[in-house]
Every structure is written in C-alpha cells, then in structure tokens.
C-alpha cells in the first residue's frame, strides 16, 4: 500500500510540472550529471528533449549534449550536436570552440584552422589569445610554418607570461622546421632574454647550439653549451632530439662540457687557429662520446702546427686506443703525412698502403695520390705509374681526378710512353678550370704537352704549343724550345731569328749556352 501511495505522489509531481518547463528542468539535471561526470546519464537525460522539443532553449541542450558525448569520446556524435547550434545563438561561440577542439583531436587540421579563424573575432581578449595560440598550433601541425610563425608573433605582447613564452618557443620550432635557421635563432634568443630562469632554457640553448652548428658557427654553438652547463637549468631533454655531432648528448653535465669543448676545438680548426684547437681537443674527457674525434683532431692540429714528434705520438696513441675506430683510416693517412713531412718516406709508404687496406672511401684516393707522388719524386717511375693508373681507374671524376691525371702524365713522360703522355696532357688542357692545383695551371700543362710532342718527334705540334707561352714564368723555357722545334723541323732561318730573340730577351737564362750553340748551327 505504501508503494502505491509513493508512486501516486511521484506521478502527481511530474504531472504538476508544466510541459514548457520540461526542457529547462531536464537541462539543469543534465548539468548536474555532467558536473558529476555521469556523462552517459546526462546524454540520456538530454536526448528526449532534443528529439521532441523546439525553441531557443534547445541550443543550450545541443551544447550540453555535445559536451556529454565529447566526454564519452563519441566524437562524431558530439560534433553533430555542436553543429546543431546555429550561428545566431548565444551558445554558438562555445559550440564553435568545442568544434575546433574536436577537429584538432581528430587530426582534421584544416577544419580546426577554419573554426579557430571564425572563433577568434567572437571572443574577448584573454580567450582570443588562447584561441590564437591554438590556431598557431594547428597551423604548425598542418606544416604551414610561416603562417604559424605569424600567428605566434601576435602573442609577443600578451600579458599572460606563460602564453607569451610558449608562443616564442612555438615560433622557434616552426622556424626550425621550415629551415629558417637565422629566424629560429632570433626566436630562441628572445626566449633567453625574456625568460632566463625558465625550466625550458635547456631546450632553447640546445636548439641554438644545433642551429649555430648547422650554420658553421661553432664558436657560438660551443658558447651555448658552455652556458647551459654553467646554468641551473634542469636536465630534461627537449621534445625533439638534438642534432649535435653524433646525434648524441647524454643527460649529464660532463657530456655537455665535452660537447662544448669539442665544438670550440672544431671552431679553432676551421679558423686555422691550431693552438686553440689543440687546447680544446685535449680538454675533452676520454670517457666522452667525442673522445675519439677529439684525439684525432688533436693529432691533426699538432701536425698543422709543425709539431711533428707530438703529432706522431698522438696518432700512435689514437691507433692503439681505437683499433677499430671510425676514424682509423683518417688517422693512418695523417700518420703518413706526418712521416712524409719528417722525411720518413718508407714509413710513410707503409702507412698509405695500410690506408688502402682499411678503407675504400675518402682516404683511399688520398693515399693513392700520395703514393704516386712519392714514387715519382723518388724516380720510381713504374711504381708511380701503377699507383696513378689505379687512382684514375678506381676513382674517376673525384676531387683528385685532375691531380692524379697530372701525376699519370708526368710518369708516362718520364717512362718514355710519349703517346700516352700526349693523350693525358691534352685531356688536362681541355679542362683548365680543374688545374688550380698547379702553380702555372694551364700554361704548365701546355708546356709539358709541347715537351711530349718534341720528344715524340712531332716538332710542328710542339712549336704550336710553345708559341702560345709568351708570358709568365715559363716564357723563357718556351722561347728556347720554340727555337729548337723550328730548327728540328728544318726551318733554319725562323730558328735563327728565334734563337736571337731568346738571347736578346733571356740572355741570363741557364739555356743561353745551348741557345748560342743552336744559333751557330742555324747560321751554318
């Protein structure tokens, strides 16, 4: 009987509620359920109203329904509810803000961007700044980096310091992604100027070091790492990995110190400040990730300073400490150069040969070139030919292509392979832009081509070559051989005149006695 009475009373209360009050009552109840995170019950409480009722108050119902579905992660149906709120409704800005959030959650960047652009004019200053930041983040996600930078920069003078700092970092990251390194540097430097005690200082300094490094500004990169080590910033790494040498930085102070010293050494080496380079290379701890590269750099810098005994010892230490090191071939080549400069030619040859056993990359052609040059200078022509031919065969078109061809031509000329030498010299003469390694450049090649023709008995061709060399350091020699070529061709009167010209203009030359003798024969 009590249950029947209770039911009757409950029905009486429901009947007493006017029909037009149904939406507000259910709406208020839905708010309570949403506040209590009873999202499923809130949706059920709101749904009958949206299905049956009409009127202005329904806009809020759709908004609340969207919130319930958003909390349930029912994104498509939440989007549908928010999209039911009309543009003229006072609930539209809130619904549009949630729509922008939904689009972003679903990775629909372009729709989110359009929503934020429509939303910002509808908001007050503080809310608009937050929406502008979200818009910049969506532009960043859509890889519209320059647009993102422009929006981030609208927040430069925001009163919200946390938002301002986040905007500076966002602009720095956007410029980094766009490859705009100078602009990225400017943004991260602004962060350091305005927020020097922020926990994100580490991130800014690492990014600055990275950009300076990529721009070849090693001093500046080293300075940032040194400042980072000296600061009280936390040791948390940034969201993206640093691009410092080896793509590695341990999360400890010692590795930052090592990176700073290594970069300072590299800066010294690039500036040919070898004393400074040695000091910083030797300051890198042996336990560091940079230790191997620093050991090699120190030895090479000592060699450049002419401190050859120290360089030899440093290279020996490197080779013993890193028997399988990544820079072993480079160290062996450097050892060969040090031995060569010290006059230890057999040892230098052995080091260069060991380079050939270790590597087929950059240092192999360098070693082949040095071997060919050593043997040519020592008069070991067959060996010089062997190394020069191997260099041309195995590494055509490389950095040492033209210098190697020059050595080959010289060895061919010395061996009496005159036809081969002529071919090689002519190949060199066709590309004068590649002859910077020669003191006389194309003039030197032309002179040697003339000598090769002369020895091969092709005197007219030799004369054509010598006749072109009227100025420069080879003019005297060319004038003598010009006269000799004419004489050997049987052109005695022109030869006589050529000898007379040579004696008049180059009378102090070592060739003067030979020219006088040639003049006598031409007169005869």
XYZ file of C-alpha atoms in Angstrom:
524
model
C 0.000 0.000 0.000
C 2.894 2.382 0.835
C 4.486 1.685 -2.550
C 1.264 2.526 -4.361
C 0.978 5.827 -2.480
C 4.593 6.722 -3.249
C 4.117 6.046 -6.959
C 0.930 8.109 -6.958
C 2.735 11.048 -5.292
C 5.625 10.861 -7.773
C 3.225 10.881 -10.701
C 1.422 13.840 -9.164
C 4.673 15.830 -9.024
C 5.510 15.072 -12.654
C 2.035 15.999 -13.819
C 2.300 19.259 -11.857
C 5.354 20.345 -13.965
C 4.172 22.394 -16.941
C 5.082 20.974 -20.368
C 7.024 24.104 -21.379
C 9.244 23.710 -18.321
C 10.388 20.232 -19.401
C 13.497 21.390 -21.249
C 14.921 23.669 -18.517
C 14.295 21.051 -15.793
C 15.963 18.282 -17.758
C 18.727 20.653 -18.898
C 19.537 21.625 -15.295
C 19.531 17.974 -14.282
C 21.875 17.228 -17.201
C 24.262 19.928 -15.980
C 24.359 18.273 -12.582
C 25.090 14.896 -14.160
C 27.837 16.371 -16.363
C 29.432 18.045 -13.374
C 29.433 14.633 -11.640
C 30.978 13.019 -14.792
C 27.844 10.896 -15.180
C 28.123 11.515 -18.905
C 26.044 8.587 -20.158
C 23.136 9.518 -17.850
C 23.436 13.146 -18.938
C 23.167 12.155 -22.588
C 20.081 10.012 -21.875
C 18.551 12.850 -19.882
C 19.088 15.339 -22.728
C 18.246 13.155 -25.722
C 14.417 13.058 -25.314
C 14.357 16.870 -25.290
C 16.398 17.161 -28.500
C 14.188 14.619 -30.157
C 10.823 16.164 -29.238
C 11.143 19.824 -28.312
C 11.713 23.022 -30.287
C 12.674 26.550 -29.249
C 15.596 28.798 -28.437
C 16.445 26.957 -25.238
C 17.214 23.901 -27.365
C 20.571 25.483 -28.405
C 21.890 25.023 -24.904
C 20.570 21.485 -24.856
C 22.530 20.652 -28.005
C 25.619 22.230 -26.490
C 25.236 20.200 -23.272
C 24.559 17.074 -25.309
C 27.754 17.729 -27.267
C 29.683 18.063 -24.015
C 28.312 14.751 -22.757
C 29.284 12.981 -25.979
C 32.693 14.689 -26.017
C 33.397 13.351 -22.528
C 32.269 9.922 -23.702
C 34.742 10.299 -26.609
C 31.895 9.794 -29.025
C 33.441 12.392 -31.318
C 31.266 12.047 -34.442
C 28.011 12.379 -32.477
C 29.492 15.180 -30.309
C 30.393 17.035 -33.497
C 26.852 16.519 -34.789
C 25.381 18.014 -31.585
C 27.673 21.080 -31.630
C 26.964 21.667 -35.300
C 23.220 21.916 -34.460
C 23.851 25.158 -32.555
C 23.010 27.975 -35.022
C 25.329 30.907 -35.763
C 22.949 33.481 -34.260
C 22.716 31.613 -30.932
C 24.499 32.970 -27.845
C 25.764 29.403 -27.410
C 27.487 29.423 -30.812
C 30.952 30.665 -29.649
C 31.134 27.924 -27.026
C 29.964 25.297 -29.520
C 32.443 26.554 -32.141
C 35.287 26.393 -29.607
C 34.396 22.771 -28.856
C 34.125 22.010 -32.571
C 37.632 23.396 -33.113
C 38.845 21.208 -30.254
C 37.092 18.179 -31.764
C 38.567 18.773 -35.223
C 42.003 19.018 -33.651
C 41.506 15.797 -31.669
C 40.545 14.004 -34.871
C 43.543 15.359 -36.794
C 41.341 17.480 -39.066
C 43.770 20.400 -39.059
C 42.258 22.360 -41.921
C 38.761 22.265 -40.382
C 40.226 23.185 -36.998
C 42.063 26.127 -38.578
C 38.875 27.414 -40.189
C 36.991 27.008 -36.899
C 39.624 28.929 -34.921
C 39.730 31.719 -37.513
C 35.930 32.072 -37.246
C 36.016 31.864 -33.447
C 38.703 34.448 -32.617
C 36.652 37.570 -33.586
C 33.814 36.365 -31.336
C 35.926 36.212 -28.166
C 37.211 38.625 -25.556
C 40.917 39.471 -25.313
C 42.057 36.691 -22.977
C 40.025 33.957 -24.639
C 41.020 35.213 -28.081
C 44.733 34.963 -27.199
C 44.278 31.367 -26.104
C 42.431 30.616 -29.347
C 45.192 32.338 -31.356
C 47.762 30.094 -29.729
C 45.643 27.035 -30.558
C 45.321 28.290 -34.135
C 49.108 28.630 -34.371
C 49.484 25.084 -33.043
C 47.086 23.784 -35.712
C 48.955 25.661 -38.444
C 52.168 24.095 -37.129
C 50.548 20.644 -37.244
C 49.466 21.338 -40.818
C 53.093 22.294 -41.685
C 52.070 25.819 -42.563
C 55.112 27.002 -40.643
C 55.353 30.592 -41.829
C 51.648 31.167 -41.147
C 52.112 29.602 -37.721
C 55.022 31.976 -37.004
C 52.868 34.960 -37.951
C 50.119 33.879 -35.504
C 52.577 33.031 -32.704
C 54.007 36.530 -33.031
C 50.629 38.142 -32.362
C 51.181 36.973 -28.771
C 54.540 38.728 -28.271
C 52.954 41.327 -26.004
C 50.420 39.137 -24.231
C 50.022 39.826 -20.525
C 49.966 36.080 -19.927
C 53.687 35.307 -19.480
C 53.246 31.532 -19.863
C 51.371 32.040 -23.129
C 53.990 34.503 -24.344
C 56.810 32.097 -23.561
C 55.030 29.195 -25.274
C 54.485 31.386 -28.336
C 58.206 32.250 -28.557
C 59.090 28.574 -28.389
C 56.405 27.713 -30.930
C 57.765 30.308 -33.337
C 61.291 28.944 -32.810
C 60.212 25.373 -33.546
C 58.198 26.470 -36.589
C 61.196 28.361 -37.999
C 63.371 25.312 -37.301
C 61.011 23.011 -39.178
C 60.864 25.459 -42.085
C 64.670 25.546 -42.279
C 64.704 29.254 -41.401
C 67.725 28.962 -39.131
C 68.511 32.677 -38.632
C 64.885 33.338 -37.659
C 64.832 30.310 -35.353
C 67.986 31.631 -33.665
C 66.349 35.016 -33.175
C 63.235 33.482 -31.564
C 65.198 31.247 -29.184
C 67.467 34.150 -28.233
C 64.339 36.167 -27.394
C 63.312 33.331 -25.078
C 66.636 33.553 -23.247
C 66.413 37.342 -22.977
C 62.861 37.367 -21.637
C 62.753 34.110 -19.628
C 66.357 33.437 -18.483
C 65.283 31.345 -15.484
C 62.642 29.242 -17.217
C 62.909 25.448 -16.951
C 62.837 25.440 -20.765
C 66.177 27.273 -21.049
C 67.903 23.957 -21.735
C 65.662 23.381 -24.729
C 66.382 26.865 -26.088
C 70.139 26.577 -25.655
C 70.269 23.128 -27.254
C 68.298 24.416 -30.210
C 70.563 27.446 -30.520
C 73.632 25.200 -30.409
C 72.076 22.998 -33.081
C 71.311 25.899 -35.417
C 74.690 27.523 -34.914
C 76.320 24.185 -35.642
C 74.360 23.748 -38.870
C 75.363 27.268 -39.934
C 79.020 26.501 -39.239
C 79.172 28.918 -36.297
C 80.978 26.543 -33.968
C 82.113 29.200 -31.501
C 78.525 30.262 -30.889
C 77.402 26.638 -30.563
C 80.131 25.951 -28.013
C 79.182 29.085 -26.081
C 75.576 27.928 -25.750
C 76.618 24.523 -24.415
C 79.074 26.098 -22.005
C 76.361 28.447 -20.747
C 73.975 25.523 -20.397
C 76.476 23.615 -18.306
C 77.017 26.638 -16.088
C 73.311 27.324 -15.648
C 70.930 25.820 -13.137
C 68.563 24.595 -15.845
C 67.036 21.161 -15.487
C 68.433 18.245 -17.433
C 65.244 17.215 -19.214
C 65.788 16.881 -22.946
C 63.603 18.807 -25.426
C 60.718 17.191 -27.294
C 62.899 16.545 -30.342
C 66.463 15.158 -30.419
C 69.406 17.479 -30.816
C 71.478 17.341 -33.995
C 74.805 17.883 -32.266
C 77.777 15.788 -33.523
C 76.923 12.116 -33.370
C 73.286 12.999 -32.668
C 74.043 12.267 -29.051
C 74.077 14.174 -25.802
C 73.927 12.312 -22.533
C 71.704 13.738 -19.850
C 74.608 14.807 -17.698
C 76.793 17.817 -17.179
C 80.034 16.118 -18.266
C 78.755 15.320 -21.731
C 77.600 18.889 -22.203
C 81.078 20.018 -21.179
C 82.597 17.566 -23.669
C 80.372 18.793 -26.488
C 81.241 22.411 -25.708
C 84.991 21.708 -25.717
C 84.773 19.667 -28.917
C 82.852 22.360 -30.773
C 85.258 25.039 -29.560
C 88.134 22.911 -30.890
C 86.395 22.471 -34.243
C 85.866 26.229 -34.423
C 89.571 26.767 -33.814
C 90.496 24.261 -36.519
C 88.139 25.884 -39.015
C 89.757 29.248 -38.303
C 93.280 27.710 -38.649
C 93.843 28.603 -35.006
C 95.637 25.341 -34.340
C 96.936 26.277 -30.884
C 93.411 26.894 -29.653
C 92.177 23.767 -31.405
C 94.756 21.593 -29.621
C 93.885 23.096 -26.228
C 90.171 22.345 -26.595
C 90.606 18.914 -28.198
C 92.846 17.834 -25.341
C 90.283 19.078 -22.789
C 87.656 16.542 -23.988
C 87.481 13.698 -21.404
C 88.407 10.180 -22.540
C 85.026 8.884 -21.348
C 83.146 11.249 -23.639
C 81.243 10.396 -26.777
C 83.526 12.897 -28.550
C 86.802 11.422 -27.263
C 87.777 9.569 -30.448
C 87.140 12.519 -32.754
C 88.962 14.806 -30.321
C 92.010 12.520 -30.214
C 92.233 12.534 -33.995
C 91.632 16.299 -34.181
C 94.371 16.972 -31.646
C 96.905 14.940 -33.643
C 95.973 16.612 -36.919
C 96.188 20.080 -35.335
C 99.650 19.286 -33.953
C 100.721 18.288 -37.457
C 99.427 21.562 -38.846
C 101.442 23.408 -36.204
C 104.594 21.595 -37.354
C 104.981 19.859 -34.005
C 105.670 16.579 -35.793
C 107.042 14.426 -32.928
C 103.999 15.291 -30.803
C 101.687 14.623 -33.741
C 103.276 11.198 -34.342
C 102.872 10.276 -30.680
C 99.250 11.455 -30.643
C 98.463 9.393 -33.742
C 100.155 6.317 -32.292
C 98.087 6.728 -29.133
C 94.910 7.051 -31.198
C 95.679 3.936 -33.278
C 96.390 1.900 -30.133
C 93.346 3.165 -28.242
C 90.875 2.786 -31.124
C 91.938 -0.286 -33.153
C 88.514 -0.354 -34.848
C 87.746 3.337 -34.642
C 85.603 5.115 -37.189
C 88.488 7.498 -37.918
C 91.225 4.885 -38.162
C 91.739 5.333 -41.935
C 91.949 9.111 -41.457
C 94.487 8.643 -38.648
C 96.618 6.321 -40.785
C 96.603 8.850 -43.609
C 97.542 11.629 -41.169
C 100.356 9.419 -39.884
C 101.609 9.026 -43.457
C 101.635 12.804 -43.922
C 103.485 13.319 -40.632
C 106.063 10.661 -41.551
C 106.433 12.164 -45.026
C 106.987 15.656 -43.592
C 109.527 14.158 -41.169
C 111.494 12.590 -44.022
C 110.499 9.045 -43.014
C 109.486 8.033 -46.546
C 109.488 4.199 -46.185
C 107.291 4.519 -43.091
C 105.005 6.962 -44.937
C 104.600 4.484 -47.815
C 103.674 1.764 -45.334
C 101.052 3.980 -43.673
C 99.487 4.865 -47.026
C 99.368 1.186 -48.011
C 97.632 0.398 -44.732
C 95.038 3.083 -45.529
C 94.244 1.154 -48.726
C 93.653 -1.973 -46.641
C 91.376 -0.107 -44.228
C 89.115 1.943 -46.491
C 87.672 2.411 -49.945
C 86.115 5.789 -49.218
C 87.554 9.274 -48.881
C 91.033 8.373 -47.675
C 91.840 5.655 -50.234
C 92.212 8.044 -53.214
C 94.201 10.437 -50.999
C 96.609 7.607 -50.128
C 96.907 6.530 -53.773
C 97.749 10.081 -54.809
C 100.436 10.423 -52.135
C 101.967 7.056 -53.093
C 102.109 8.058 -56.778
C 103.674 11.432 -55.896
C 106.241 9.846 -53.570
C 107.349 7.290 -56.156
C 107.507 9.874 -58.938
C 109.670 12.175 -56.786
C 111.933 9.217 -55.939
C 112.324 8.316 -59.612
C 110.465 5.018 -59.164
C 108.549 5.502 -62.398
C 106.935 2.020 -62.769
C 105.573 2.252 -59.208
C 104.365 5.793 -59.806
C 102.576 4.636 -62.971
C 100.943 1.761 -61.090
C 99.513 3.953 -58.324
C 98.446 6.753 -60.698
C 96.659 4.314 -63.029
C 94.861 2.736 -60.071
C 93.765 6.160 -58.844
C 92.342 7.040 -62.273
C 90.680 3.638 -62.693
C 89.063 3.309 -59.267
C 88.156 6.949 -58.527
C 87.272 8.711 -61.793
C 85.711 12.146 -61.503
C 86.676 12.637 -57.861
C 88.469 15.506 -56.162
C 91.838 14.078 -57.160
C 90.891 13.276 -60.738
C 92.865 16.143 -62.317
C 95.856 15.999 -59.895
C 96.008 12.226 -60.397
C 95.916 12.622 -64.173
C 98.789 15.114 -63.925
C 100.892 12.587 -61.997
C 99.999 9.924 -64.556
C 101.053 12.190 -67.452
C 104.318 13.050 -65.707
C 105.067 9.365 -65.070
C 104.212 8.492 -68.677
C 106.510 11.239 -69.944
C 109.314 10.062 -67.652
C 108.848 6.434 -68.724
C 109.011 7.307 -72.440
C 105.356 6.426 -73.076
C 105.096 9.592 -75.138
C 101.845 8.882 -76.981
C 100.120 8.111 -73.668
C 101.597 11.259 -72.094
C 100.328 13.395 -75.001
C 96.814 11.985 -74.542
C 96.907 12.686 -70.788
C 98.245 16.244 -71.169
C 95.646 17.003 -73.827
C 92.884 15.761 -71.528
C 94.135 18.122 -68.832
C 94.369 21.040 -71.259
C 90.699 20.636 -72.198
C 89.632 21.458 -68.614
C 91.683 24.456 -67.424
C 89.143 25.114 -64.651
C 90.319 21.926 -62.889
C 94.014 22.918 -62.787
C 94.065 25.054 -59.635
C 96.410 22.547 -58.017
C 99.180 23.570 -60.477
C 101.187 26.722 -59.935
C 101.124 27.639 -63.625
C 97.751 25.991 -64.274
C 97.039 25.552 -67.999
C 100.375 27.145 -69.030
C 102.198 24.358 -67.197
C 100.148 21.683 -68.952
C 100.656 23.324 -72.346
C 104.425 23.473 -71.813
C 104.614 19.779 -70.858
C 102.426 18.901 -73.838
C 104.929 20.716 -76.064
C 107.812 18.752 -74.483
C 105.954 15.478 -75.077
C 105.346 16.370 -78.736
C 109.014 17.395 -79.107
C 110.302 14.122 -77.693
C 107.858 12.208 -79.866
C 109.280 13.951 -82.936
C 106.161 15.959 -83.741
C 108.017 19.286 -83.976
C 105.250 21.365 -85.633
C 102.800 20.387 -82.861
C 105.449 21.139 -80.235
C 106.108 24.545 -81.813
C 102.365 25.331 -81.775
C 102.291 24.656 -78.036
C 105.461 26.647 -77.210
C 104.427 29.590 -79.379
C 101.402 30.204 -77.091
C 103.554 30.739 -73.993
C 104.887 34.260 -74.434
C 104.318 35.495 -70.881
C 104.534 34.074 -67.386
C 107.157 32.003 -65.553
C 107.513 29.531 -68.443
C 108.002 32.128 -71.184
C 111.813 31.772 -71.181
C 111.758 27.965 -71.431
C 109.029 28.063 -74.060
C 111.038 30.554 -76.182
C 114.053 28.228 -76.144
C 112.045 25.149 -77.100
C 110.223 27.162 -79.759
C 113.603 27.813 -81.426
C 114.624 24.172 -81.003
C 111.365 22.975 -82.580
C 111.879 25.221 -85.611
C 115.454 24.022 -86.020
C 114.477 20.331 -85.753
C 111.740 20.963 -88.343
C 114.369 22.259 -90.799
C 113.094 25.851 -90.622
C 116.598 27.280 -90.147
C 116.055 30.980 -90.808
C 112.984 31.187 -88.479
C 115.003 29.138 -85.991
C 117.909 31.615 -86.267
C 115.564 34.508 -85.536
C 114.018 32.577 -82.593
C 117.473 31.909 -81.082
C 118.405 35.571 -81.484
C 115.130 36.634 -79.794
C 115.780 34.245 -76.934
C 119.349 35.506 -76.369
C 118.208 39.130 -76.508
C 115.322 38.776 -74.064
C 116.503 35.847 -71.917
C 120.265 36.165 -72.097
C 120.697 35.429 -68.381
C 118.900 32.084 -68.669
C 120.702 28.824 -67.974
C 119.677 27.896 -71.513
C 121.772 30.721 -73.022
C 124.800 28.487 -73.877
C 122.526 25.941 -75.566
C 120.768 28.729 -77.459
C 124.123 30.128 -78.637
C 125.121 26.675 -79.839
C 121.761 26.307 -81.637
C 122.211 29.754 -83.202
C 125.588 28.697 -84.611
C 124.079 25.610 -86.223
C 121.217 27.682 -87.615
C 123.758 30.119 -89.139
C 125.703 27.199 -90.592
